[in-house]
Coordinates of C-alpha atoms in Angstrom, one line a residue:
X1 CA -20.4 59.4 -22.7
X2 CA -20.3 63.2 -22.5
X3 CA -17.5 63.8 -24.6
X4 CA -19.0 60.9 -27.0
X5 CA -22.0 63.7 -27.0
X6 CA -20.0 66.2 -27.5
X7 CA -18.0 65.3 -30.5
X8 CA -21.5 63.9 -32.0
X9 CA -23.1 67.5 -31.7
X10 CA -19.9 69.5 -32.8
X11 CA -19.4 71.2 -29.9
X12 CA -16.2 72.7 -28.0
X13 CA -17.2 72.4 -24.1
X14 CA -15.7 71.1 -21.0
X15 CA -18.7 68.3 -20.9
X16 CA -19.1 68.4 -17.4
X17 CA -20.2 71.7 -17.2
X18 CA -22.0 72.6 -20.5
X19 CA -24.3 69.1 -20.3
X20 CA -25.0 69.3 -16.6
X21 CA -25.8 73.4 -16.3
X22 CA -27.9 72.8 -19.7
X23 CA -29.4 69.6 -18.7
X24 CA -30.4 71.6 -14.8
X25 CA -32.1 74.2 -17.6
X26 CA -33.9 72.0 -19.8
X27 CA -35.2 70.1 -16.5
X28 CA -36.6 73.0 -14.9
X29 CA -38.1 74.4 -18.2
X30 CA -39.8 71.1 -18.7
X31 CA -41.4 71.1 -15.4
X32 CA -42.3 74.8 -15.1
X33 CA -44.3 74.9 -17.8
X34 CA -46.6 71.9 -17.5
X35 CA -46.3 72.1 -13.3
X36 CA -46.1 75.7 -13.0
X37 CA -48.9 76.3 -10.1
X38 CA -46.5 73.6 -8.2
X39 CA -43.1 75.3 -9.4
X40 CA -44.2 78.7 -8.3
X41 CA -45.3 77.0 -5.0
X42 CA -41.9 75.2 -4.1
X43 CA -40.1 78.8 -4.8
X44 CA -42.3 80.9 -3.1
X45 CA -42.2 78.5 -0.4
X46 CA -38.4 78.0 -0.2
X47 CA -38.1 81.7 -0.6
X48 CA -40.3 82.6 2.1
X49 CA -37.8 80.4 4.3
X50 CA -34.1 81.7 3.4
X51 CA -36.3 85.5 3.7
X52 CA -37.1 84.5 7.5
X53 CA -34.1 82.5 8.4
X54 CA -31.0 83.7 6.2
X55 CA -32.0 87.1 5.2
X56 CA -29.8 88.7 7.4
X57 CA -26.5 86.9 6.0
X58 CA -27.6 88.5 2.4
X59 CA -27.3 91.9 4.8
X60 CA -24.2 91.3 6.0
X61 CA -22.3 89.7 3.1
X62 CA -22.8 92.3 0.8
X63 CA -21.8 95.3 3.7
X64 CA -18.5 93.2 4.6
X65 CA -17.6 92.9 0.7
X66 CA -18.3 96.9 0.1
X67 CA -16.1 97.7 3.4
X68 CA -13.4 95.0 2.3
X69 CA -13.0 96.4 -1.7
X70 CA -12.6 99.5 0.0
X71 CA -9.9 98.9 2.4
X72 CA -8.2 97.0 -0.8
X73 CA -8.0 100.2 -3.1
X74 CA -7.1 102.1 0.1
X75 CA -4.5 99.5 1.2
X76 CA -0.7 99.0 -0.6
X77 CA -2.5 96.0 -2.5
X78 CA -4.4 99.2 -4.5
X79 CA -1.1 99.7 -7.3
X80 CA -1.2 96.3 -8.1
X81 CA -1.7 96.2 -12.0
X82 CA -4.3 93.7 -13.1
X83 CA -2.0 92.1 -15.9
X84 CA 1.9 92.7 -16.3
X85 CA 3.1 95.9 -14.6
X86 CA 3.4 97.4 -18.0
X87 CA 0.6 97.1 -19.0
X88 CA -1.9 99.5 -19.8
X89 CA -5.9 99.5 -19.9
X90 CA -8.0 98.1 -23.5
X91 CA -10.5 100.8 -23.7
X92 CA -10.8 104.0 -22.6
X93 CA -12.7 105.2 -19.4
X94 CA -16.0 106.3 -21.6
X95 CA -16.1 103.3 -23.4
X96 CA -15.1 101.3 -20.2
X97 CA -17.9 102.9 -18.7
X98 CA -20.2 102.7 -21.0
X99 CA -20.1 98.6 -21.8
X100 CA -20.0 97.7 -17.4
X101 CA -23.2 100.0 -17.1
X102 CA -24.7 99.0 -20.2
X103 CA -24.1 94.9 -19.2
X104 CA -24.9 95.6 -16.0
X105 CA -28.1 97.4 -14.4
X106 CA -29.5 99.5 -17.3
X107 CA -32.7 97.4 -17.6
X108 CA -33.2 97.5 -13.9
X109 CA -32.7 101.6 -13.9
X110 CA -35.4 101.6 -16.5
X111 CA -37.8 99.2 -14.9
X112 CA -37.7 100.5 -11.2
X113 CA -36.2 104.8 -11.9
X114 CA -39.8 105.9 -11.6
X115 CA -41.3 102.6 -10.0
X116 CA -39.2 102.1 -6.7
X117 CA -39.3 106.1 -5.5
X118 CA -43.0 106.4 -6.2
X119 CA -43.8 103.3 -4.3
X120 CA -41.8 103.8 -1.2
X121 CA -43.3 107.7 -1.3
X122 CA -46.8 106.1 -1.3
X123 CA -46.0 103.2 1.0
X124 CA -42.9 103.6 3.5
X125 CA -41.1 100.8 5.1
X126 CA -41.0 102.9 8.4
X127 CA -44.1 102.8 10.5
X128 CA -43.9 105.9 11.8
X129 CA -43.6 107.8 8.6
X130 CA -46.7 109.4 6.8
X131 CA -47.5 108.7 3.3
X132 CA -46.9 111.2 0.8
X133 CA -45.0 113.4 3.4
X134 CA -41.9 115.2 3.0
X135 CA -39.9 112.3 5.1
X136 CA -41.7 109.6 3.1
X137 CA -40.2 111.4 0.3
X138 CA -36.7 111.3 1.7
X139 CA -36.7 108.1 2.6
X140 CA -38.0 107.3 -0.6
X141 CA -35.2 108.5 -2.5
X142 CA -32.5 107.2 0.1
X143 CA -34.3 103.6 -0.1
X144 CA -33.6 103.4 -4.0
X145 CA -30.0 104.9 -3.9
X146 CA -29.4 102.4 -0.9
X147 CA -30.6 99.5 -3.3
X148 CA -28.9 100.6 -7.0
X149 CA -25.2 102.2 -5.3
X150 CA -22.6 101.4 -4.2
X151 CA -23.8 98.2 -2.5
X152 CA -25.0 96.3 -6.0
X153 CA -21.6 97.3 -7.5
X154 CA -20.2 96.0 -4.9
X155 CA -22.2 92.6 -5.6
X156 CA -20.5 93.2 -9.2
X157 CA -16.8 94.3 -8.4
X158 CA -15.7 91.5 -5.9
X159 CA -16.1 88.5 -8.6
X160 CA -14.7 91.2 -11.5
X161 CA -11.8 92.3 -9.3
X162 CA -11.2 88.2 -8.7
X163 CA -11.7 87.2 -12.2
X164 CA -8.9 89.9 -13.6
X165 CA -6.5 89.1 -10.8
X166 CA -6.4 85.7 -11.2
X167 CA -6.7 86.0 -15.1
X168 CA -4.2 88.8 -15.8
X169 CA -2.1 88.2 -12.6
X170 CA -1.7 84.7 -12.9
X171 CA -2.7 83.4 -16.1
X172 CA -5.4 80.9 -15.1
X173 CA -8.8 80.4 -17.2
X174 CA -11.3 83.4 -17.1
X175 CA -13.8 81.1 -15.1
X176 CA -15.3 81.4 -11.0
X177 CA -13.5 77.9 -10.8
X178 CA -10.4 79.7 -11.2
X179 CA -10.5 82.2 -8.0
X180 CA -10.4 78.9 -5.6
X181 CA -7.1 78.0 -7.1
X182 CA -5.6 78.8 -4.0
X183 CA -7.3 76.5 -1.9
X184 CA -8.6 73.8 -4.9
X185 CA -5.1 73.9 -6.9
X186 CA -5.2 71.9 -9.9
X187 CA -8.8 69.9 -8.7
X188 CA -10.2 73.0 -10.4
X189 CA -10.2 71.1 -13.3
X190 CA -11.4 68.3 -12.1
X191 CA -15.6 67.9 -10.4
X192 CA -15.3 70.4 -8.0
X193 CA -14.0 73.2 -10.2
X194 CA -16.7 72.4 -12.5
X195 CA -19.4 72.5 -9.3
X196 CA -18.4 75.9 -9.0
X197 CA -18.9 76.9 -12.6
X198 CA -22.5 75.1 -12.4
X199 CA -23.5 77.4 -9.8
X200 CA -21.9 80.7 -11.6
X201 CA -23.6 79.1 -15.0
X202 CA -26.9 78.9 -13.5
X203 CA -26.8 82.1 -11.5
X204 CA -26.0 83.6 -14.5
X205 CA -29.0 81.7 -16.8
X206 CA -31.4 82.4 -14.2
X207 CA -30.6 86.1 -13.0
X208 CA -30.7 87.3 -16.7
X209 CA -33.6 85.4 -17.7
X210 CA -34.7 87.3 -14.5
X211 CA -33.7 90.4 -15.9
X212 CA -35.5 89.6 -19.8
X213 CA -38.4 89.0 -17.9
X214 CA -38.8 92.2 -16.3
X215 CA -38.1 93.8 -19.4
X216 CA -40.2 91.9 -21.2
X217 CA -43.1 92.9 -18.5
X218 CA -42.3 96.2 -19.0
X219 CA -42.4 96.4 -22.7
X220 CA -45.9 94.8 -22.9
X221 CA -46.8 97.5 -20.4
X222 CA -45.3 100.1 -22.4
X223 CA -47.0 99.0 -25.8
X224 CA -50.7 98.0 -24.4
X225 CA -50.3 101.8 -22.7
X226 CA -48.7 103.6 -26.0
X227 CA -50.7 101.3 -28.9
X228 CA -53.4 98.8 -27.1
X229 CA -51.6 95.9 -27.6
X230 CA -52.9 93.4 -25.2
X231 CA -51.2 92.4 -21.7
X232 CA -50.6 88.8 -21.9
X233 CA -48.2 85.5 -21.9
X234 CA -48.6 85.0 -25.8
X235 CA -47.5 88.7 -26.4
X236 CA -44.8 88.6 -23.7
X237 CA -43.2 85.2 -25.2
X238 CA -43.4 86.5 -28.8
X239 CA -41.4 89.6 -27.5
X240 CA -39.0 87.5 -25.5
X241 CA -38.0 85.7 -29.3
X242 CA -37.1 89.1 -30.7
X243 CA -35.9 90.0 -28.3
X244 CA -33.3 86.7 -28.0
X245 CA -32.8 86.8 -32.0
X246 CA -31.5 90.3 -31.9
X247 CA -29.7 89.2 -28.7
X248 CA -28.4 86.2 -31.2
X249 CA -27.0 88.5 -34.0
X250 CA -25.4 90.5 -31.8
X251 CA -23.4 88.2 -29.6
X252 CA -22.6 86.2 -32.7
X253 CA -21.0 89.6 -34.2
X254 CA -18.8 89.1 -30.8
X255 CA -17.8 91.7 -28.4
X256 CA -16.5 94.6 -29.9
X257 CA -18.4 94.5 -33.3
X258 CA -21.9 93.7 -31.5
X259 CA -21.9 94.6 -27.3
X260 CA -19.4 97.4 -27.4
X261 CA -21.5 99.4 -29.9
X262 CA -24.6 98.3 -29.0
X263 CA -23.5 99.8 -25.1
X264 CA -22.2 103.3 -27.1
X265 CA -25.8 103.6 -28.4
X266 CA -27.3 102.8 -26.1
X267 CA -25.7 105.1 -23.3
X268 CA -26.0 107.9 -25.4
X269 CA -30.0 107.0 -25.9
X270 CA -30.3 106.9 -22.1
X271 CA -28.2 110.8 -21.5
X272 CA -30.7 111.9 -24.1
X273 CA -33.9 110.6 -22.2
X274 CA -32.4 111.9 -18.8
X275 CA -31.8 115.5 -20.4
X276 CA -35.0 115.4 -21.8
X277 CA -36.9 114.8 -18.4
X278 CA -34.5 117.0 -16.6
X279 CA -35.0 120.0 -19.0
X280 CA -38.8 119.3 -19.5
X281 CA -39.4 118.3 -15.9
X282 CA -38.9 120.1 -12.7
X283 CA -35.6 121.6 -13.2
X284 CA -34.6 123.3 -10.1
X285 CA -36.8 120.3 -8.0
X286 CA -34.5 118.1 -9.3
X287 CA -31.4 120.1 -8.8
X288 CA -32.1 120.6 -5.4
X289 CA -33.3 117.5 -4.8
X290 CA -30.5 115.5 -5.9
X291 CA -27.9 117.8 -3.9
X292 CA -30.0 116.9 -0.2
X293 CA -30.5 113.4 -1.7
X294 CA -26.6 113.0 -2.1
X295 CA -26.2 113.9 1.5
X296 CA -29.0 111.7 2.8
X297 CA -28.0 108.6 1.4
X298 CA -24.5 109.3 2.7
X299 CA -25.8 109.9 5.8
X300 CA -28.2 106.5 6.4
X301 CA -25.8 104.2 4.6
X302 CA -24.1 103.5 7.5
X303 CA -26.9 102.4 9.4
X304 CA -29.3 100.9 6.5
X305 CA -26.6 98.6 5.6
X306 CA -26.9 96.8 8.5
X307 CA -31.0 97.0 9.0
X308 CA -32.6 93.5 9.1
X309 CA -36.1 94.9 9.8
X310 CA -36.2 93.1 13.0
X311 CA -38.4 94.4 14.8
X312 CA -40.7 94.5 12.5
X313 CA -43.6 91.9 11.3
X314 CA -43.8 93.0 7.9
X315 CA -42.4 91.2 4.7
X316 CA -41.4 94.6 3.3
X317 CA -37.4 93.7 2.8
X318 CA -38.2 90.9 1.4
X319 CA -40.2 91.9 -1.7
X320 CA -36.9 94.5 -2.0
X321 CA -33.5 94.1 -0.1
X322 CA -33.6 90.5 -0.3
X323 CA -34.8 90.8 -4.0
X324 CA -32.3 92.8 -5.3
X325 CA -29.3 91.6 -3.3
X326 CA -30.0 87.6 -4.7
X327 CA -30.7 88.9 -8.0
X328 CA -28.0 91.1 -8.1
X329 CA -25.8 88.2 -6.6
X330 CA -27.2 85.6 -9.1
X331 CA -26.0 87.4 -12.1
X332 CA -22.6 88.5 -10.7
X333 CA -21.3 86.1 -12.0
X334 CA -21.8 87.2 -16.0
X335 CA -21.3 90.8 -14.4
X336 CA -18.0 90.1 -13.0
X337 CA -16.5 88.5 -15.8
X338 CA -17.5 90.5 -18.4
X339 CA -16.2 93.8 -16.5
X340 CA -12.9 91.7 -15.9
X341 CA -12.9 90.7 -19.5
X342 CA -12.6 94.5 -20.4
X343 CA -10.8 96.1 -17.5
X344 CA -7.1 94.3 -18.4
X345 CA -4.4 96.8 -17.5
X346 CA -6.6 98.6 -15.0
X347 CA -4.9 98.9 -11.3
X348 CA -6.8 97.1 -8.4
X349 CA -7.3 100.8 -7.2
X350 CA -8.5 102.3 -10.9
X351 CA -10.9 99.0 -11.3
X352 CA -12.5 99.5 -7.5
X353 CA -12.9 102.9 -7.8
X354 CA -14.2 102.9 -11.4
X355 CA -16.5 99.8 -10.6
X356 CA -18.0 101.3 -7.5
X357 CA -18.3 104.9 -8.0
X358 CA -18.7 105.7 -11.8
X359 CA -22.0 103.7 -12.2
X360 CA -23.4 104.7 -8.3
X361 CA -23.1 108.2 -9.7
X362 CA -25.2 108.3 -13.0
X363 CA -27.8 105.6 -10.4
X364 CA -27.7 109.0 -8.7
X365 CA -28.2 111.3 -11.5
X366 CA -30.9 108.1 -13.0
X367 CA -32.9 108.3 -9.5
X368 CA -32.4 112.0 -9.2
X369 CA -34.2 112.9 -12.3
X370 CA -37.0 110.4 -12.6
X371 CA -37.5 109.7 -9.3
X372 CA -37.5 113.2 -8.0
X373 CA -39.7 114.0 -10.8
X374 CA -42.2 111.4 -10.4
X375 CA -43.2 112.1 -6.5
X376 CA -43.5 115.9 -8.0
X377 CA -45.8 115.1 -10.0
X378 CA -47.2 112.7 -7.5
X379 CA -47.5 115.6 -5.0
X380 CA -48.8 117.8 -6.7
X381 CA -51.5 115.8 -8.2
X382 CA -51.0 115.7 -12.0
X383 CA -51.5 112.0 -12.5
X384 CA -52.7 109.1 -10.3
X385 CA -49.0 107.9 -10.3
X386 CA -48.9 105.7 -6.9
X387 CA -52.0 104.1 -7.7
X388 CA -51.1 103.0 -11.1
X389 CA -47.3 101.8 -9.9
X390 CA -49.4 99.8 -7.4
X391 CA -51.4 97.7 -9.9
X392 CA -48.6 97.4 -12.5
X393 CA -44.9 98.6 -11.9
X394 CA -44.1 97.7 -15.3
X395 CA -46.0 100.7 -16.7
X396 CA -44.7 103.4 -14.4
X397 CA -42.0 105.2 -16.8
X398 CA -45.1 105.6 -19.6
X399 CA -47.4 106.7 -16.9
X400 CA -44.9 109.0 -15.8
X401 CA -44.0 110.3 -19.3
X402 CA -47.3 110.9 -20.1
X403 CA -47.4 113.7 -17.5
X404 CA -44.3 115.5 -19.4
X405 CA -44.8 117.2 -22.7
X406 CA -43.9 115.2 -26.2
X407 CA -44.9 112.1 -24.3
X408 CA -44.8 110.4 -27.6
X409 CA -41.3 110.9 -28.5
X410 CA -39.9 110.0 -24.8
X411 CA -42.2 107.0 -24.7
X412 CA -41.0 105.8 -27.7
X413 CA -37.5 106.5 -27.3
X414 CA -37.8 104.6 -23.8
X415 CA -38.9 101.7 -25.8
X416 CA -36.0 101.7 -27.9
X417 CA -33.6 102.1 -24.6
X418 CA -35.2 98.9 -23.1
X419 CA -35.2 97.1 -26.1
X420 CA -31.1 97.5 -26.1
X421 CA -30.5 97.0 -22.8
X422 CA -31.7 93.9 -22.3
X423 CA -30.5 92.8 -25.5
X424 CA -26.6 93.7 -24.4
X425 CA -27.3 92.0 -21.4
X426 CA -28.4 89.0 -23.4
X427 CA -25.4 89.1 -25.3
X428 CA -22.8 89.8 -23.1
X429 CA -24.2 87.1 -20.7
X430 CA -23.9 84.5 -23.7
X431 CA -20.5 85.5 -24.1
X432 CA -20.2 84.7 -20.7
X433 CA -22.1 81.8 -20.2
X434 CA -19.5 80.0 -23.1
X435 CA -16.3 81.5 -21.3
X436 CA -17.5 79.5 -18.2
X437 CA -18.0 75.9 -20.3
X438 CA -15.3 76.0 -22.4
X439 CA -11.3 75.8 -22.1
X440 CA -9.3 78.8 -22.8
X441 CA -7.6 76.7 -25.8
X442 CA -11.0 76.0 -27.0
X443 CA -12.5 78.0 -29.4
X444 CA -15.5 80.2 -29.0
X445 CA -18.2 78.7 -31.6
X446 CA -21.3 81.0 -32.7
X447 CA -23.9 78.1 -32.3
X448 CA -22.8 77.9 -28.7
X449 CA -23.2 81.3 -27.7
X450 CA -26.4 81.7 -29.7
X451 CA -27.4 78.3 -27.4
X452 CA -27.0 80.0 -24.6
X453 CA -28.7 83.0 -25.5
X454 CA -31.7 81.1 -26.6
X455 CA -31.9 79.5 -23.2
X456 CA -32.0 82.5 -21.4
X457 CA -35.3 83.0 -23.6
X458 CA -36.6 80.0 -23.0
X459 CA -36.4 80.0 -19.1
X460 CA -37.7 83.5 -18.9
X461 CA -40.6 83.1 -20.8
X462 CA -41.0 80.0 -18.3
X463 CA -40.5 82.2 -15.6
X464 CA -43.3 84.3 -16.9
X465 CA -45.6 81.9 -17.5
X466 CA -45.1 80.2 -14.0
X467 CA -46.1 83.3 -11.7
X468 CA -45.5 86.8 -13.8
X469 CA -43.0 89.0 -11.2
X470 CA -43.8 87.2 -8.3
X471 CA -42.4 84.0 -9.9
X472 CA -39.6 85.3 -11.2
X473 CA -38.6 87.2 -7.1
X474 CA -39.0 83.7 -5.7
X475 CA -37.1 82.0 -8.0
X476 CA -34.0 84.3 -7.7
X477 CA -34.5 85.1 -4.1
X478 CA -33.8 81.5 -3.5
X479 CA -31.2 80.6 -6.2
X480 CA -29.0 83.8 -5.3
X481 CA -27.9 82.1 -1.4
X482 CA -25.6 79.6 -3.5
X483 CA -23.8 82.0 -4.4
X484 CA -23.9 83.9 -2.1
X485 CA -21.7 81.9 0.1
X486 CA -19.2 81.5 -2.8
X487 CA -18.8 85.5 -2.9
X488 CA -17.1 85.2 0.7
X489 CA -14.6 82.3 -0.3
X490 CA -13.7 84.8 -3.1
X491 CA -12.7 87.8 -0.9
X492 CA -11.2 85.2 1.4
X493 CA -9.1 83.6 -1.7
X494 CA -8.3 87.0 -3.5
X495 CA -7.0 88.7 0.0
X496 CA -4.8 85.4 0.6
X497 CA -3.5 85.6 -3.3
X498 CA -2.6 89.3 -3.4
X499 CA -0.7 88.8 0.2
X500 CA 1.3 86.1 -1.8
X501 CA 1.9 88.2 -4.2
X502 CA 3.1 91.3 -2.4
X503 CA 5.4 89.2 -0.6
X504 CA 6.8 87.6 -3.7
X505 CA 5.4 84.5 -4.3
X506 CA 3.2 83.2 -7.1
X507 CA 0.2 81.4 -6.9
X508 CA 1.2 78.1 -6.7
X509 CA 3.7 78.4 -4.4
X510 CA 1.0 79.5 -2.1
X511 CA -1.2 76.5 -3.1
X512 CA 1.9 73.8 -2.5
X513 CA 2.3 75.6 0.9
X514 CA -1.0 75.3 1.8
X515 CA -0.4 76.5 5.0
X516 CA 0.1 80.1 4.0
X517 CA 1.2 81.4 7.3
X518 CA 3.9 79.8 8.1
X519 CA 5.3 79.9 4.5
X520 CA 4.7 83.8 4.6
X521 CA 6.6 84.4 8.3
X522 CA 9.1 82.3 7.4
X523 CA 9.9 84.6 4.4
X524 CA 9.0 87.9 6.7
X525 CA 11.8 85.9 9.2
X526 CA 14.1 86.1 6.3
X527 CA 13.3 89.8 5.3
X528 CA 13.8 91.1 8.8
X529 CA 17.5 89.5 9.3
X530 CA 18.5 90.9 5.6
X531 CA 16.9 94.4 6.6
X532 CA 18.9 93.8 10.1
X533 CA 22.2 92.8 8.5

């Protein structure tokens, strides 16, 4: 019946997941919008519960994965090429850089650069810290490094690492289903492969309608502040549809005509706006600031990566660690592709360390400038900063740019930068979204991908309507544990592949043998008596 739909409609899917992962969609957007007191409800109830029972394995997955990627570009596995040995990278580090960040957290560095430091400065997480001291300060700044470093790029580089292996190495379909070859073998193909892709689909769908929907807050906030437009659902849904319809010319141009240039511009936009601040702002606060800020959250990683909050009453790490680790973890899946889809040629080594570090260091230099900034001018009283993040996060980068002079040609120019980075992520998730539905040998058709960048539209503005930011943190909170769990089989099957693969044996030799072990010592029982003889 599916594949009767399919040829009916013109489309080039694997039926099974396209028509159930858009079918899940078109449910929930049909009940959220008529039911959405009783939508919000079930999430924030069901969220409130993984929170109190399962937020400690969010804690702990994402630590293990940092410390395993790690020992991987540290180990021998580290020269492995992702592709043939020969090979040799697509794009160049800049422009490398530039599309990962660009795809990746740019909209959440705008949303929560002024946002998160300010609010942690007003309110700490630690009892025994003062608000608005020095310490609060501190931690502030630590807290937000903690949440946008290396730990969410971790979130980003285990699937991306996975992906390119398994693509490049061994020539299976750029899709999540493909990273439990070794343990699924050819059922990939077959309902539980396409189980898999569900879940990375809807992950996907849901984390960047997540993402639109933040922006889209954001932007309302920034125009009702800048032009008195007003701050509601009718305004927020009309911007989410220009938003998608640029999103839709873009990611019908394809990736290097529409994302890649798009992330160029983009980038460039965003060192602009950070010079500006950090020339027009307090210069050597922020210098000095960012050096002891460096050292700090090198110094508390060890320990924060590991805190559960448990002896503590409060629901603090839940409206933020859990948060950002299930969104972070719901979207990895669009994340991880796309950064495998341009990191061909890379070494395991160049990718982990590129992956990781490159982004965690402009987060610093992002955090360093505007956050440091905006607890300056907190401290010293300029503008009621605290107290107007507290009513309405969404309007904290124009409240803070209003304190700086030309605050009408930073404002503005912030617009612009939000406007883009939500609409590469739109794009570039679209691109995605059809890689995971369709066969390699299948084309790539523009109605599909402009689909799929509709839906992410539609659910947002569904999202919005249904609850505002609380709906849209309950929602991904809960949908992020899925996936969650999948993120450990990954390591578990990468680590097993790349043993197989140092050792001389290709991927399905390892999935006939099944029992890797004794296939592997039997071969190390052979190495030894050659070395021997």
């Amino acid at each position: 019946m599916l594949n009767r739909l399919q040829r009916l409609l013109g489309l080039q899917t694997i039926p099974g997941v396209f028509f159930t992962s858009a079918g899940i969609a078109v449910l929930f957007v049909a009940l959220a919008i008529p039911f959405d007191e009783a939508v919000a409800g079930f999430f924030g109830g069901l969220t409130a519960w993984v929170a109190r029972n399962l937020g400690w394995f969010y804690i702990v997955t994402v630590s293990f994965l940092l410390v395993f990627l790690l020992g991987l570009a540290f180990s021998r596995f580290g020269s492995i090429r992702l592709g043939a040995d020969d090979s040799r990278p697509d794009y160049s580090n800049l422009t490398w850089f530039t599309m990962l960040f660009a795809a990746g957290i740019g909209t959440i560095l705008m949303f929560w650069g002024v946002a998160e430091p300010v609010s942690h400065f007003a309110n700490p997480p630690f009892s025994d810290v003062l608000p608005g001291s020095a310490r609060a300060a501190r931690d502030a700044m630590t807290i937000s490094l903690y949440h946008f470093g290396l730990h969410t790029w971790t979130i980003f580089a285990m699937p991306g690492l996975a992906i390119a292996y398994f693509a490049y190495r061994h020539h299976l379909p750029m899709r999540i289903s493909s990273l439990f070859y070794p343990v699924l073998g050819d059922r990939i193909n077959g309902p539980l492969g396409w189980a898999v892709d569900v879940i990375a689909v809807l992950g996907t769908l849901f984390g960047v309608a997540t993402s639109l929907g933040l922006g889209t807050l954001q932007l309302n906030s920034g125009l009702n502040y800048l032009l008195g437009v007003p701050v509601s659902g009718s305004v927020q849904v009309m911007l989410i549809a220009v938003i998608a319809s640029i999103a839709a010319v873009s990611v019908a141009l394809g990736l290097d005509k529409g994302v890649r240039r798009l992330s160029q511009l983009n980038i460039i936009l965003a060192g602009v706006l950070v010079a500006f601040v950090a020339l027009v702002g307090p210069t050597v606060f922020i210098a000095e600031g960012m050096v002891q800020g460096i050292g700090d959250y090198l110094d508390a990683l060890p320990w924060l990566a590991f805190w559960t909050q448990t002896f503590s009453e409060t629901n603090w790490q839940r409206k933020w660690t859990l948060f950002y680790w299930a969104w972070t973890i719901s979207w990895a899946p669009y994340v991880g592709i796309f950064i495998a889809r341009i990191s061909r040629g890379r070494t395991i080594r160049e990718f982990i360390a590129g992956v990781l570090f490159a982004p965690t260091v402009f987060t610093l230099v992002w955090f360093g400038v505007f956050g440091l900034s905006a607890i300056h001018i907190e401290m010293n009283g300029q503008v009621a900063l605290a107290a107007q993040v507290e009513q309405n996060p969404a309007v904290a980068i124009f409240a803070f740019l209003q304190a700086l002079p030309f605050a009408q040609f930073s404002s503005s120019l912030s617009l612009i930068i939000i406007v883009i980075f939500f609409t590469t992520s739109s794009d570039s998730a679209s691109l995605v979204i059809d890689m995971l539905t369709r066969r390699d040998d299948q084309p790539s058709l523009v109605r599909q991908r402009i689909f799929w960048a509709a839906a992410q539209g539609v659910v947002a503005a569904s999202l919005l309507l249904a609850g505002g930011l609380d709906a849209l943190q309950n929602v991904i909170t809960a949908l992020g544990l899925p996936f969650c769990i999948l993120l450990i089989f990954m390591a578990v099957s990468l680590f097993r592949a790349l043993r197989a693969d140092s050792r001389g044996y290709s991927v399905d030799e390892l999935v006939q043998g099944r029992a890797y072990d004794t296939v592997s010592s039997t071969k190390d029982v052979k190495q030894e008596h050659h070395d021997v003889s």
